[in-house]
PDB file of C-alpha atoms in Angstrom:
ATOM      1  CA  UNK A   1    -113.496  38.585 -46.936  1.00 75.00           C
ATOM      2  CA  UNK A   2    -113.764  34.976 -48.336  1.00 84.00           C
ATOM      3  CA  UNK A   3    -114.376  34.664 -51.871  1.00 86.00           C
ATOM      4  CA  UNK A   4    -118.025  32.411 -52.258  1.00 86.00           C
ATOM      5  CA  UNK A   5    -116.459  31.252 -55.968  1.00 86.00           C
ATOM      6  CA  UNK A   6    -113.121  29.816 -53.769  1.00 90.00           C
ATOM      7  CA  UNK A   7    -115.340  28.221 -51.238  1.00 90.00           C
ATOM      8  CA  UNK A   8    -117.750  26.656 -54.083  1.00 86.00           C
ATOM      9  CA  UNK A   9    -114.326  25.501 -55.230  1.00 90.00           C
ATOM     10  CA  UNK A  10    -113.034  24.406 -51.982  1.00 91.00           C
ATOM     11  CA  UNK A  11    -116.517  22.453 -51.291  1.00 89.00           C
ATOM     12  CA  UNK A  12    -116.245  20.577 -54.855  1.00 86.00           C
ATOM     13  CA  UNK A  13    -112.496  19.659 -54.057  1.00 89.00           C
ATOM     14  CA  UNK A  14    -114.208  18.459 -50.397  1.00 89.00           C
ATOM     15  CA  UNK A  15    -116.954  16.242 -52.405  1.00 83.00           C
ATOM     16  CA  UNK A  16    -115.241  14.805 -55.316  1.00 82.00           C
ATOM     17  CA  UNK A  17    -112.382  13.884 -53.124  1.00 86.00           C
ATOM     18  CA  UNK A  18    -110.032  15.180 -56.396  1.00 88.00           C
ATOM     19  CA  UNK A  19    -108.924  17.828 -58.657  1.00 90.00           C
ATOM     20  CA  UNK A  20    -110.360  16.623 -61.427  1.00 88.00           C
ATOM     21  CA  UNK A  21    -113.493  15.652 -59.981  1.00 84.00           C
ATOM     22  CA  UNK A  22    -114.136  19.092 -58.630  1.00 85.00           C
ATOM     23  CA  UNK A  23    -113.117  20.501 -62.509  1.00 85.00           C
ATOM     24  CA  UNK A  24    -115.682  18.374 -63.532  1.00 77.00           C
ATOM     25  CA  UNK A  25    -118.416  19.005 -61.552  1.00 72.00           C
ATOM     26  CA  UNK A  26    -117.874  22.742 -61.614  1.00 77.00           C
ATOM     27  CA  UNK A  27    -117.063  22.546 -65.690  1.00 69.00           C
ATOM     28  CA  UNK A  28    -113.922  23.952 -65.263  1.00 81.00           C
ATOM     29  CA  UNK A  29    -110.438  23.268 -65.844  1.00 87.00           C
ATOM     30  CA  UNK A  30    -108.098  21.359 -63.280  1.00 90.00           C
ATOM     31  CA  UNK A  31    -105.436  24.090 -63.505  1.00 91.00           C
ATOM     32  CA  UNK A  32    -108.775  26.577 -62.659  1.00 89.00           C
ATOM     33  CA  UNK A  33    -109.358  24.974 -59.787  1.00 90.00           C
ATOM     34  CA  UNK A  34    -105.850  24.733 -58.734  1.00 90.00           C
ATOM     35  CA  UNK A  35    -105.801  28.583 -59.535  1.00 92.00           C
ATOM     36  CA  UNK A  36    -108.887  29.159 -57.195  1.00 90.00           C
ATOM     37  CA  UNK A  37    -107.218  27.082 -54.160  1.00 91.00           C
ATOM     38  CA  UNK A  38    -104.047  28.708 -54.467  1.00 92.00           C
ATOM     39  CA  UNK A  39    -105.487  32.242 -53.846  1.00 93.00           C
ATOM     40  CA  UNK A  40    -108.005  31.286 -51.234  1.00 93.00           C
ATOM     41  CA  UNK A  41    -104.922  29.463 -49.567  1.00 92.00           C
ATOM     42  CA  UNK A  42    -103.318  33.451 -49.675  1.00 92.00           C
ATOM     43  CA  UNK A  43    -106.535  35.091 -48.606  1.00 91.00           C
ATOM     44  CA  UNK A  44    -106.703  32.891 -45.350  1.00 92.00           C
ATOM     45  CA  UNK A  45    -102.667  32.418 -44.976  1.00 92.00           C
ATOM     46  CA  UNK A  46    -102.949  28.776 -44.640  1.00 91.00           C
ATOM     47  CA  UNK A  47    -102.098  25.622 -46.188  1.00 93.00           C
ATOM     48  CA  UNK A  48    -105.761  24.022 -47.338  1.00 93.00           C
ATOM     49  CA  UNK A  49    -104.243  21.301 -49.451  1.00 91.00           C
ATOM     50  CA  UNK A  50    -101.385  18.628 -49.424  1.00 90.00           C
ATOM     51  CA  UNK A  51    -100.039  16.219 -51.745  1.00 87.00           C
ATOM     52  CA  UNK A  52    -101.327  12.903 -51.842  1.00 84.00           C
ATOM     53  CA  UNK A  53     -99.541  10.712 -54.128  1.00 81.00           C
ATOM     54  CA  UNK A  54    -100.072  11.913 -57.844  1.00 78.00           C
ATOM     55  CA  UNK A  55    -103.430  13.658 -56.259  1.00 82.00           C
ATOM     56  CA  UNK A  56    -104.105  15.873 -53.233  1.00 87.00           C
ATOM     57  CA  UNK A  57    -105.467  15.673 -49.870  1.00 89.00           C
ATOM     58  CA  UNK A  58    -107.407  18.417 -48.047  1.00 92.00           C
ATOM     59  CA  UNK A  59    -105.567  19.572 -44.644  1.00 93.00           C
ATOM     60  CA  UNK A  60    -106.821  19.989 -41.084  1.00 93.00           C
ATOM     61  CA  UNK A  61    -107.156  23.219 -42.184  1.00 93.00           C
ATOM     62  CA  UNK A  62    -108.762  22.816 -45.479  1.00 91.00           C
ATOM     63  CA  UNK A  63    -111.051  20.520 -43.885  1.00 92.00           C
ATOM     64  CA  UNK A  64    -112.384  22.961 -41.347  1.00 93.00           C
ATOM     65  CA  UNK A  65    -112.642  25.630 -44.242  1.00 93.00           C
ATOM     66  CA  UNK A  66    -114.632  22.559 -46.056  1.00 90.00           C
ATOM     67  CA  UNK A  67    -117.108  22.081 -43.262  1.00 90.00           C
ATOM     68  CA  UNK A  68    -117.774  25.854 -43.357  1.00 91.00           C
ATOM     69  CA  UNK A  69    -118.044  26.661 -46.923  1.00 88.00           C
ATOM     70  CA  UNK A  70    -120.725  23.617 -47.477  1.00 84.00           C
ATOM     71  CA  UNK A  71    -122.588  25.877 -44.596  1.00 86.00           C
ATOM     72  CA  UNK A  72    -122.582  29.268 -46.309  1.00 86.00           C
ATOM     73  CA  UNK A  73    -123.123  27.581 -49.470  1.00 82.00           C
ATOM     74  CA  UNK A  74    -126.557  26.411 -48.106  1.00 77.00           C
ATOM     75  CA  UNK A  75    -127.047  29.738 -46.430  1.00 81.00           C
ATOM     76  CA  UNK A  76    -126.379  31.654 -49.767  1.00 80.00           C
ATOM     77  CA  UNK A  77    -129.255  29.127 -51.562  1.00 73.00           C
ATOM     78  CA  UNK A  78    -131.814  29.405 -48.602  1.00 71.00           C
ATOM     79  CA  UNK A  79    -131.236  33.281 -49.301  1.00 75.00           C
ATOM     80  CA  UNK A  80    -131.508  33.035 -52.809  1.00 72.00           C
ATOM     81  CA  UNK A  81    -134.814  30.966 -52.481  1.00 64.00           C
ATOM     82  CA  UNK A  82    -136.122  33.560 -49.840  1.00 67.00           C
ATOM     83  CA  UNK A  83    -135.567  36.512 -52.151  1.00 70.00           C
ATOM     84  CA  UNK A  84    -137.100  34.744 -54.830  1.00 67.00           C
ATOM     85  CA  UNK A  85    -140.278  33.724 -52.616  1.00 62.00           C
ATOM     86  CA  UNK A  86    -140.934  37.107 -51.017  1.00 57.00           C
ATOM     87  CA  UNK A  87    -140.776  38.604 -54.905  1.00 67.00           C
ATOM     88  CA  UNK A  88    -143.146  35.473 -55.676  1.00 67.00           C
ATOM     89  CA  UNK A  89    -142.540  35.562 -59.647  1.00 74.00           C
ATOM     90  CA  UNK A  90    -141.269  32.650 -61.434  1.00 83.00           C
ATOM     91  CA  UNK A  91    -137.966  34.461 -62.489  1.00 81.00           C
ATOM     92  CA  UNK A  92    -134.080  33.925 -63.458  1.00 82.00           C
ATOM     93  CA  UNK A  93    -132.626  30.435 -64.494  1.00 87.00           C
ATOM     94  CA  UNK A  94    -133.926  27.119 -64.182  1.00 92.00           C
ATOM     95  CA  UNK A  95    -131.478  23.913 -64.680  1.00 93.00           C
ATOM     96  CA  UNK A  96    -133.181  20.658 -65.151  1.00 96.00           C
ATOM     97  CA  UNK A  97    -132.089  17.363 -66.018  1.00 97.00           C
ATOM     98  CA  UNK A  98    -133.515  13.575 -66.588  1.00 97.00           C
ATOM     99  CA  UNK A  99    -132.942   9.903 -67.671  1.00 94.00           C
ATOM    100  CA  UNK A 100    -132.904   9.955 -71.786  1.00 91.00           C
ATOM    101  CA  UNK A 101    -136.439   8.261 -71.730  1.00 92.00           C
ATOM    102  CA  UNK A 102    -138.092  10.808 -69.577  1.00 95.00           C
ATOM    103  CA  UNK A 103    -136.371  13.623 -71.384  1.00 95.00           C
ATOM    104  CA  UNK A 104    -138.156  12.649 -74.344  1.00 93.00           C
ATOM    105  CA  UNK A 105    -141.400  11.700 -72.579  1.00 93.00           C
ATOM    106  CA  UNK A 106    -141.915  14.716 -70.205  1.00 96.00           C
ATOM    107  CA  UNK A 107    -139.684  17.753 -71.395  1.00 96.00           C
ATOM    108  CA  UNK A 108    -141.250  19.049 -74.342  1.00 96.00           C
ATOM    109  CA  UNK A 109    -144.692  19.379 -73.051  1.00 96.00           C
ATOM    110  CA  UNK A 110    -143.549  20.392 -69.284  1.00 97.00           C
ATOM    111  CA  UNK A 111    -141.096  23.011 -70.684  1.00 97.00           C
ATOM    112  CA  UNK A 112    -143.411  24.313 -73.455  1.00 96.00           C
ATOM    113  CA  UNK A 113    -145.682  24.834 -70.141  1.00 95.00           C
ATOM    114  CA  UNK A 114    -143.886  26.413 -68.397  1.00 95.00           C
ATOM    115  CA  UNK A 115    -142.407  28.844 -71.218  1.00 95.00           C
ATOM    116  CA  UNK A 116    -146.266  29.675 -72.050  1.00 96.00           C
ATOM    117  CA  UNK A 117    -146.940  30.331 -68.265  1.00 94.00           C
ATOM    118  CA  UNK A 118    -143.937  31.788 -66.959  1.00 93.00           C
ATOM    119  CA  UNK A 119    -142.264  33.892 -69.439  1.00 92.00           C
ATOM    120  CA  UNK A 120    -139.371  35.443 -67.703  1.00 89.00           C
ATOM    121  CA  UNK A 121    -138.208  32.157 -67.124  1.00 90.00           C
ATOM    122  CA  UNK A 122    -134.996  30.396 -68.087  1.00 91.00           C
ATOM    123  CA  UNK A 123    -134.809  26.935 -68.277  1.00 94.00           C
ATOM    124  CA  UNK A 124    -131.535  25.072 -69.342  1.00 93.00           C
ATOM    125  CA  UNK A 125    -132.364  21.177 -69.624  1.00 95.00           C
ATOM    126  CA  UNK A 126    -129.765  18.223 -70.308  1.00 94.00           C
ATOM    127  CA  UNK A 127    -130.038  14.525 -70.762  1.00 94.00           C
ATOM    128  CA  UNK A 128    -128.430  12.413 -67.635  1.00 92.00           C
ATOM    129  CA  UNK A 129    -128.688   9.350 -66.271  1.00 90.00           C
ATOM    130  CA  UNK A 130    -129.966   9.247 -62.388  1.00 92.00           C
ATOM    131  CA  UNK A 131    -126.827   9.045 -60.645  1.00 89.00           C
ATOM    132  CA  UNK A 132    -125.511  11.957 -62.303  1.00 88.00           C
ATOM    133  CA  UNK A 133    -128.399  13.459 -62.425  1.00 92.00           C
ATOM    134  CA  UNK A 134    -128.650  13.195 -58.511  1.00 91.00           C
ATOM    135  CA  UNK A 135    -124.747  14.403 -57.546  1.00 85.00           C
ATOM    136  CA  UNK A 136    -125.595  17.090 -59.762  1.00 86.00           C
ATOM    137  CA  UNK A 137    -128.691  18.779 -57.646  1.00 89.00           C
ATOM    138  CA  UNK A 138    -126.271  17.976 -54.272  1.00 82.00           C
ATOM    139  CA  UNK A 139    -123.587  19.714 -56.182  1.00 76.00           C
ATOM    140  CA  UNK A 140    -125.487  22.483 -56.404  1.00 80.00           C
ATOM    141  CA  UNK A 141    -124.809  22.569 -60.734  1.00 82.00           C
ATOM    142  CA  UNK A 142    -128.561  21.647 -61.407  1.00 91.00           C
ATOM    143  CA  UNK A 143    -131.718  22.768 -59.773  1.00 92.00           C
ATOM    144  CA  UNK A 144    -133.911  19.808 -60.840  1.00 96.00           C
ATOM    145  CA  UNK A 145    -133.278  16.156 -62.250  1.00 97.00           C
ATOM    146  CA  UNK A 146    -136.075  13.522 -62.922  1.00 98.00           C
ATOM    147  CA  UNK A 147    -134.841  10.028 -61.896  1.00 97.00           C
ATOM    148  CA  UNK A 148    -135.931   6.684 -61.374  1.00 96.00           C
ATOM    149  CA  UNK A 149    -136.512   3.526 -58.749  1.00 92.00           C
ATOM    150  CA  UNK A 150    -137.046  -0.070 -59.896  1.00 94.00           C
ATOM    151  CA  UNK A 151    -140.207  -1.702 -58.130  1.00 90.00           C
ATOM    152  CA  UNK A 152    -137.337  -4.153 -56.442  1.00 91.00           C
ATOM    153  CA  UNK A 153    -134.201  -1.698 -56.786  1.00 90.00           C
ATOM    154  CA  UNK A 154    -134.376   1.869 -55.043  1.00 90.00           C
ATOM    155  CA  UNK A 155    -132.280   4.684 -55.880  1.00 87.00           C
ATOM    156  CA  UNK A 156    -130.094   5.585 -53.193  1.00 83.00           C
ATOM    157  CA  UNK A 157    -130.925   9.427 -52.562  1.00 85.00           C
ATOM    158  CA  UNK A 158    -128.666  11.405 -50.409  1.00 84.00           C
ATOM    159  CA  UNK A 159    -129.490  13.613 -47.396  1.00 81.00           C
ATOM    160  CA  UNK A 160    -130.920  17.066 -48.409  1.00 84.00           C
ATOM    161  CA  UNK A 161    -133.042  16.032 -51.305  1.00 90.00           C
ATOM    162  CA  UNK A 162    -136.229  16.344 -51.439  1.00 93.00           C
ATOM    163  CA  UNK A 163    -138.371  14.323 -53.755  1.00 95.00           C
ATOM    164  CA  UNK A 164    -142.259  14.050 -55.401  1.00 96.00           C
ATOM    165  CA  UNK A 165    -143.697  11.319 -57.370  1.00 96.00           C
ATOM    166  CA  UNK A 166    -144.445  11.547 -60.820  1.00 97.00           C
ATOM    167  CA  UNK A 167    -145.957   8.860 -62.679  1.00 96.00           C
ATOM    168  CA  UNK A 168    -145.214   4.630 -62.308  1.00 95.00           C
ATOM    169  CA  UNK A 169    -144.011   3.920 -65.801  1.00 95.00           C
ATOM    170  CA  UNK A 170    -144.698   0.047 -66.726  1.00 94.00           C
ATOM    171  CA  UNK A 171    -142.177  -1.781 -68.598  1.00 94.00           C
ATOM    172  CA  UNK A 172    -142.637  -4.972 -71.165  1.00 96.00           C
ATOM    173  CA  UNK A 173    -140.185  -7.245 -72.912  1.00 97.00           C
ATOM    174  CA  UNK A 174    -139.476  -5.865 -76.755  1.00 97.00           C
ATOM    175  CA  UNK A 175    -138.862  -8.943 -78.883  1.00 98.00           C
ATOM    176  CA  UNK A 176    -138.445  -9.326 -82.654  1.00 98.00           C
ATOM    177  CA  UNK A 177    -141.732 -10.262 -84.153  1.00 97.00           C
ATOM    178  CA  UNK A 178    -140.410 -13.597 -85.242  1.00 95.00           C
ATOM    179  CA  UNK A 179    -139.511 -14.434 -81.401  1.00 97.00           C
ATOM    180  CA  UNK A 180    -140.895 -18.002 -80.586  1.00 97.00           C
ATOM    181  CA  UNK A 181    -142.786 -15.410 -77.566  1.00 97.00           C
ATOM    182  CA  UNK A 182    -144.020 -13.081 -79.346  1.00 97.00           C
ATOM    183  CA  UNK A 183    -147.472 -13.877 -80.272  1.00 96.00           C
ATOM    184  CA  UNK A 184    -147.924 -14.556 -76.002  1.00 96.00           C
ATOM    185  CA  UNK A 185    -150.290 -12.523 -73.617  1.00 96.00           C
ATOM    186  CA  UNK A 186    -147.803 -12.391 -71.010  1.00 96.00           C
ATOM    187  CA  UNK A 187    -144.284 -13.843 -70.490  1.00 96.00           C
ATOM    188  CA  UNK A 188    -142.085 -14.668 -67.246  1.00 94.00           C
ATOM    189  CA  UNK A 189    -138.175 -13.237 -67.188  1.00 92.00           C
ATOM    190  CA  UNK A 190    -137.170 -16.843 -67.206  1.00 92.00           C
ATOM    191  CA  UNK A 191    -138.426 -17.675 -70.488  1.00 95.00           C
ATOM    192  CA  UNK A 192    -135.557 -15.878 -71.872  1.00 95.00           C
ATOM    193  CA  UNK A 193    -132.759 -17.472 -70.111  1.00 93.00           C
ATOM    194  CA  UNK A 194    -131.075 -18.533 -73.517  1.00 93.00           C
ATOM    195  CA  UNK A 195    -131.727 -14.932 -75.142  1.00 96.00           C
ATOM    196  CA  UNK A 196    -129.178 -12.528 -75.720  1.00 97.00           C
ATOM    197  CA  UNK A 197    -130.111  -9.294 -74.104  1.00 97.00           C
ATOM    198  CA  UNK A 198    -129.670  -5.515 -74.960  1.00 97.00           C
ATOM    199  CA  UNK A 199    -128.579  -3.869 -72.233  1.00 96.00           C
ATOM    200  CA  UNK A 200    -127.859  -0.381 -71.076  1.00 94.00           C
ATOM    201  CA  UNK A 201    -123.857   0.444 -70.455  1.00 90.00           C
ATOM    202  CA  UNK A 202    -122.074  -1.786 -67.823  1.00 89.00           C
ATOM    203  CA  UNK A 203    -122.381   0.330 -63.836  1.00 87.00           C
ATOM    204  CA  UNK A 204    -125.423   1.991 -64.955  1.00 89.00           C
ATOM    205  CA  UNK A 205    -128.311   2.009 -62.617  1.00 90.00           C
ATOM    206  CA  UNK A 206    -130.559   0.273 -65.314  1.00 92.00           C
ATOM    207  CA  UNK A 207    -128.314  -2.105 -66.256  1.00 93.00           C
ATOM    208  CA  UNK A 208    -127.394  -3.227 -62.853  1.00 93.00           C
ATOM    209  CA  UNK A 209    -131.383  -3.530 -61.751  1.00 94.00           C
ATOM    210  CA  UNK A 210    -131.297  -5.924 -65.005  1.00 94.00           C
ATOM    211  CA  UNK A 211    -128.541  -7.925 -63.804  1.00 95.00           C
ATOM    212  CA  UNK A 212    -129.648  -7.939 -60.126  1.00 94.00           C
ATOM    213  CA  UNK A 213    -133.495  -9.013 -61.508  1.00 94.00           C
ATOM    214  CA  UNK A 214    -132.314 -11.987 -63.664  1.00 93.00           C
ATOM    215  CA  UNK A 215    -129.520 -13.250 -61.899  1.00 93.00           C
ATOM    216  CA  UNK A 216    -132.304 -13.327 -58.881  1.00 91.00           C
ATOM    217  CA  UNK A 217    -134.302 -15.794 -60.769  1.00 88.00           C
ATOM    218  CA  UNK A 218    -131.500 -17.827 -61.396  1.00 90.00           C
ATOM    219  CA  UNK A 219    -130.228 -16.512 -65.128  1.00 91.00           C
ATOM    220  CA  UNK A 220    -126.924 -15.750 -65.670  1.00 93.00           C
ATOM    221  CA  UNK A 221    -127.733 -12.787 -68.722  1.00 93.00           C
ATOM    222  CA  UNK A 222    -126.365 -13.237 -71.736  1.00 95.00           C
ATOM    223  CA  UNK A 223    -125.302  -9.718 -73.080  1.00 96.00           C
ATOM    224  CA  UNK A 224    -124.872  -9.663 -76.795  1.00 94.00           C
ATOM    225  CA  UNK A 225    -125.357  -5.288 -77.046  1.00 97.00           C
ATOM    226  CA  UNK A 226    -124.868  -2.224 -74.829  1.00 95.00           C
ATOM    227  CA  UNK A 227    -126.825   0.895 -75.742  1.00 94.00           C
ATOM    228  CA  UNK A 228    -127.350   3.830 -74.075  1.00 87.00           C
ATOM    229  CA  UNK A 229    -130.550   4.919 -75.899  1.00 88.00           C
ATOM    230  CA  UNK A 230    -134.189   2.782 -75.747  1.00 90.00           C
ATOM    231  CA  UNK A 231    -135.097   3.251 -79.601  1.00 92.00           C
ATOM    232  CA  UNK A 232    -130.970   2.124 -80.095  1.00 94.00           C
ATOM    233  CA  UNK A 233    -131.764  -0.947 -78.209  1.00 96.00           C
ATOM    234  CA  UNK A 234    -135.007  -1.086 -79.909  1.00 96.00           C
ATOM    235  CA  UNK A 235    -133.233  -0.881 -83.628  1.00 96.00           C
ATOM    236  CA  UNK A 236    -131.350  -3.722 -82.567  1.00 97.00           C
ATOM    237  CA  UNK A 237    -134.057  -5.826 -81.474  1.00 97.00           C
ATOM    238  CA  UNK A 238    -135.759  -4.827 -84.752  1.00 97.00           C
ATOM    239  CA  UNK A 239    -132.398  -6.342 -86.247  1.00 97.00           C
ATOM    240  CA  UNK A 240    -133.251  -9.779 -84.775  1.00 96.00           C
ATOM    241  CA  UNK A 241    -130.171  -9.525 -82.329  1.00 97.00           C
ATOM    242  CA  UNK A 242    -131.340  -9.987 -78.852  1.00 97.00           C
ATOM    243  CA  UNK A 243    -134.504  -8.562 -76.562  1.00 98.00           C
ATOM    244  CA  UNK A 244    -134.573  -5.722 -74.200  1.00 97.00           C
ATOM    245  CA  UNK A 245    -136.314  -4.003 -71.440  1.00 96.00           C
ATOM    246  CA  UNK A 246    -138.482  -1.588 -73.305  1.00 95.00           C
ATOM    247  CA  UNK A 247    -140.718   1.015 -70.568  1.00 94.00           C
ATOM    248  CA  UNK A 248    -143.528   2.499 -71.908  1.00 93.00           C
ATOM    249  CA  UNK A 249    -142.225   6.325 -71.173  1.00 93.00           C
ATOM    250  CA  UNK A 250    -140.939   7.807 -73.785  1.00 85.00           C
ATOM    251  CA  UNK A 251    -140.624   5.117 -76.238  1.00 88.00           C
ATOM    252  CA  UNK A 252    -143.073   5.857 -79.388  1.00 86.00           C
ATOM    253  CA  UNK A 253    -143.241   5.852 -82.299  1.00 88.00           C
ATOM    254  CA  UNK A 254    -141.828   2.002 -81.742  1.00 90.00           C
ATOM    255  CA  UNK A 255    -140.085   1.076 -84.819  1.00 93.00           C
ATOM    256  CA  UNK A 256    -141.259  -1.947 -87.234  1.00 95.00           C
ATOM    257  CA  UNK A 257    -140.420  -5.423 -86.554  1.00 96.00           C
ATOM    258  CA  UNK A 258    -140.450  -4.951 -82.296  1.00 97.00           C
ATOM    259  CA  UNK A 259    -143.366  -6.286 -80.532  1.00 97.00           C
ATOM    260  CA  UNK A 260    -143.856  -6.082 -76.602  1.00 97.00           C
ATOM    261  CA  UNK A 261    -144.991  -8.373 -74.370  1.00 97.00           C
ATOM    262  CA  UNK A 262    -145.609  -7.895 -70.415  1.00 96.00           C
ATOM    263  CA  UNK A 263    -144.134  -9.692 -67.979  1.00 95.00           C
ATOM    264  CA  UNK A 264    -146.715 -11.845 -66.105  1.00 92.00           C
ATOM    265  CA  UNK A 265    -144.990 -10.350 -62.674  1.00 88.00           C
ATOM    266  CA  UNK A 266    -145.323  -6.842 -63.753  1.00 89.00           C
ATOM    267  CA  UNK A 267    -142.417  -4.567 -63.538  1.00 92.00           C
ATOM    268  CA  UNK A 268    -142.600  -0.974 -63.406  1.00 94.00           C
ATOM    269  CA  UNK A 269    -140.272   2.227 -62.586  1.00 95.00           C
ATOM    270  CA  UNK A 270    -140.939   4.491 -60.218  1.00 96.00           C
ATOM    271  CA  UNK A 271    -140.208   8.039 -61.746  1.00 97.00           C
ATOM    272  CA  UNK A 272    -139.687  11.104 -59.246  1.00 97.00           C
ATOM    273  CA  UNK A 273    -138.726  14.512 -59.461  1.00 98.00           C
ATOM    274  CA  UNK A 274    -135.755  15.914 -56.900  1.00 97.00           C
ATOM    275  CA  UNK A 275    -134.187  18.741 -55.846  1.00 95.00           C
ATOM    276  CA  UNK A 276    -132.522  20.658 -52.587  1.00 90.00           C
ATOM    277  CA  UNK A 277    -134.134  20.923 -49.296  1.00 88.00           C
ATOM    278  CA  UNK A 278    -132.651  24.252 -49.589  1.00 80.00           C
ATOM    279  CA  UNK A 279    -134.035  25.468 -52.514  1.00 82.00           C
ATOM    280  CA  UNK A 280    -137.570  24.512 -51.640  1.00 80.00           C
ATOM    281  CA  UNK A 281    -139.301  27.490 -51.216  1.00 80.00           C
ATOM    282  CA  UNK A 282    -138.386  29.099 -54.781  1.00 86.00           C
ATOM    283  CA  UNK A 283    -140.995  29.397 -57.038  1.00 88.00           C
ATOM    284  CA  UNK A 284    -139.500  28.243 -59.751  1.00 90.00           C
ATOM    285  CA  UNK A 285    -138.717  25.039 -57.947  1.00 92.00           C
ATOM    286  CA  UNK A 286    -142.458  24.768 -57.509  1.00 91.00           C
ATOM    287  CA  UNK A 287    -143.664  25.910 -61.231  1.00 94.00           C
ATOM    288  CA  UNK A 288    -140.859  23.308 -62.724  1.00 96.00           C
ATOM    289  CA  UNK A 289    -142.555  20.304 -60.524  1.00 96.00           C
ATOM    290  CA  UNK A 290    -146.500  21.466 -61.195  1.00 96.00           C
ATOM    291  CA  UNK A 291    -145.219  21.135 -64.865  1.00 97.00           C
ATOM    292  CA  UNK A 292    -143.808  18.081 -64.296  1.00 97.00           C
ATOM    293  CA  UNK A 293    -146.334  16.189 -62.879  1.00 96.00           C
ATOM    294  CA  UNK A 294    -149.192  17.412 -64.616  1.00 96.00           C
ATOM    295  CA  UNK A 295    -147.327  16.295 -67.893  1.00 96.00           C
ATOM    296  CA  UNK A 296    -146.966  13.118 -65.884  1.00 95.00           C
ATOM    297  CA  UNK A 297    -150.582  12.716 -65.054  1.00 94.00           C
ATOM    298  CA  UNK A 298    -151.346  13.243 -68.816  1.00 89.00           C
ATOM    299  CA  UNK A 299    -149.080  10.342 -69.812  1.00 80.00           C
ATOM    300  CA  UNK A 300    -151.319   8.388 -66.990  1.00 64.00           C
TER     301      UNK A 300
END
């Protein structure tokens, strides 16, 4: 009998492409893993893994094992989700993530909802930017994870997601208030061409739609600050040291010395809600979302 913790194990190695990756995604340790591999290597009396340099390299064998356990993986969460539909109560554990902003903007009322509504169920949430936050639902380590387009920069989504909409959140430019701009209706992205920016960390999604958006009208960005958080960014603009993107979600109370302006071609996220194809039919799945977007429609 094939152990379904070894073949979880085997399908993270299969994904991450790595020891370590798979340790990570599974929060375990590397020599865990390599603990997990070694006995389902005994239990089917084959070699599922090679070496590969300093790393390792799934085998014919381990391959074929691969392909498998990513298909009784699915099977075990379509089962899970059927068991949990035909008892239709929202039940059991709940694992939710989303982009810092939306964290702050949608989780406490959505959860609080939920926890009124549905009282025998657990929800675990986390903070996560959207490619994390996406690998993690196809990894199978989180059931939910809010996440975002740019009106000109989608989110790549992989096969077997499925998404809903949950609210178009606008976005302005946050300068200090004694920014030559500042006292405008509206301003254009080019207007700040000799601005130092605040920018989210280098290979983020964010900060690449801010680099990709500039450099398309012809400004090479000036990056004078990396932060992770908006009301960091915002501090710093409050400092007098550069502007920054500043969406409306989830960033009140705005602290003194910021004002925003909108952009004259407006600029927006598109915010969305995903999860497994697989997991669809749990109602828990469905509770989290109805929370989600009628705390969305509220903020509308």
């Amino acid at each position: 009998m094939l152990n379904l913790e070894r073949l979880r194990t085997l399908d993270a190695l299969a994904r991450h492409g790595s020891v370590s990756g798979a340790a990570a995604g599974l929060h375990i340790t590397t020599s865990a893993v390599s603990q997990q591999m070694a006995k389902l290597e005994r239990e089917v009396g084959q070699k599922l893994l090679a070496k590969n340099g300093r790393g390792v390299r799934l085998t014919d064998a381990g391959r074929l094992l691969a392909e498998h356990a990513a298909r009784i993986l699915s099977q075990v969460e379509l089962a899970q989700s059927d068991l949990e539909a035909q008892r239709g109560q929202v039940v059991g554990e709940l694992r939710l993530a989303a982009f810092p902003t939306a964290a702050r903007g949608l989780f406490p009322a959505a959860l609080s909802a939920l926890r009124a509504e549905h009282p025998g169920l657990r929800v675990r949430s986390s903070e996560m930017e959207p490619e994390r936050g996406i690998a993690g639902v196809v990894r199978g380590d989180l059931d939910l994870a809010v996440v975002l387009d740019w009106y000109n920069k989608p989110m790549p989504l992989p096969d077997g997601l499925v998404k809903a909409p949950l609210l178009d959140d606008p976005a302005d430019v946050a300068m200090p208030v004694g920014h030559r701009l500042a006292d405008r209706d509206e301003v254009d992205l080019a207007e700040f061409a000799e601005d130092e920016w605040i920018t989210w960390a280098e290979g983020e999604f964010c900060h690449e739609w801010l680099m990709f958006t500039l450099r398309s009208k012809g400004i090479e960005p000036i990056i004078g600050h990396r932060a992770a958080e908006t009301h960091t960014q915002l501090g710093l603009v409050a400092a007098g040291l550069g502007v920054c993107i500043a969406p409306l979600l989830g960033r009140h109370p705005m602290p003194p010395g910021v004002v925003t302006v909108p952009l004259r071609q407006r600029v927006r996220r598109h915010v969305y809600v995903v999860w497994r194809a697989d997991a669809d039919r749990r109602p828990s799945i469905r509770a989290a979302v109805g929370a989600l977007r009628a705390t969305a429609d509220q903020q509308g």
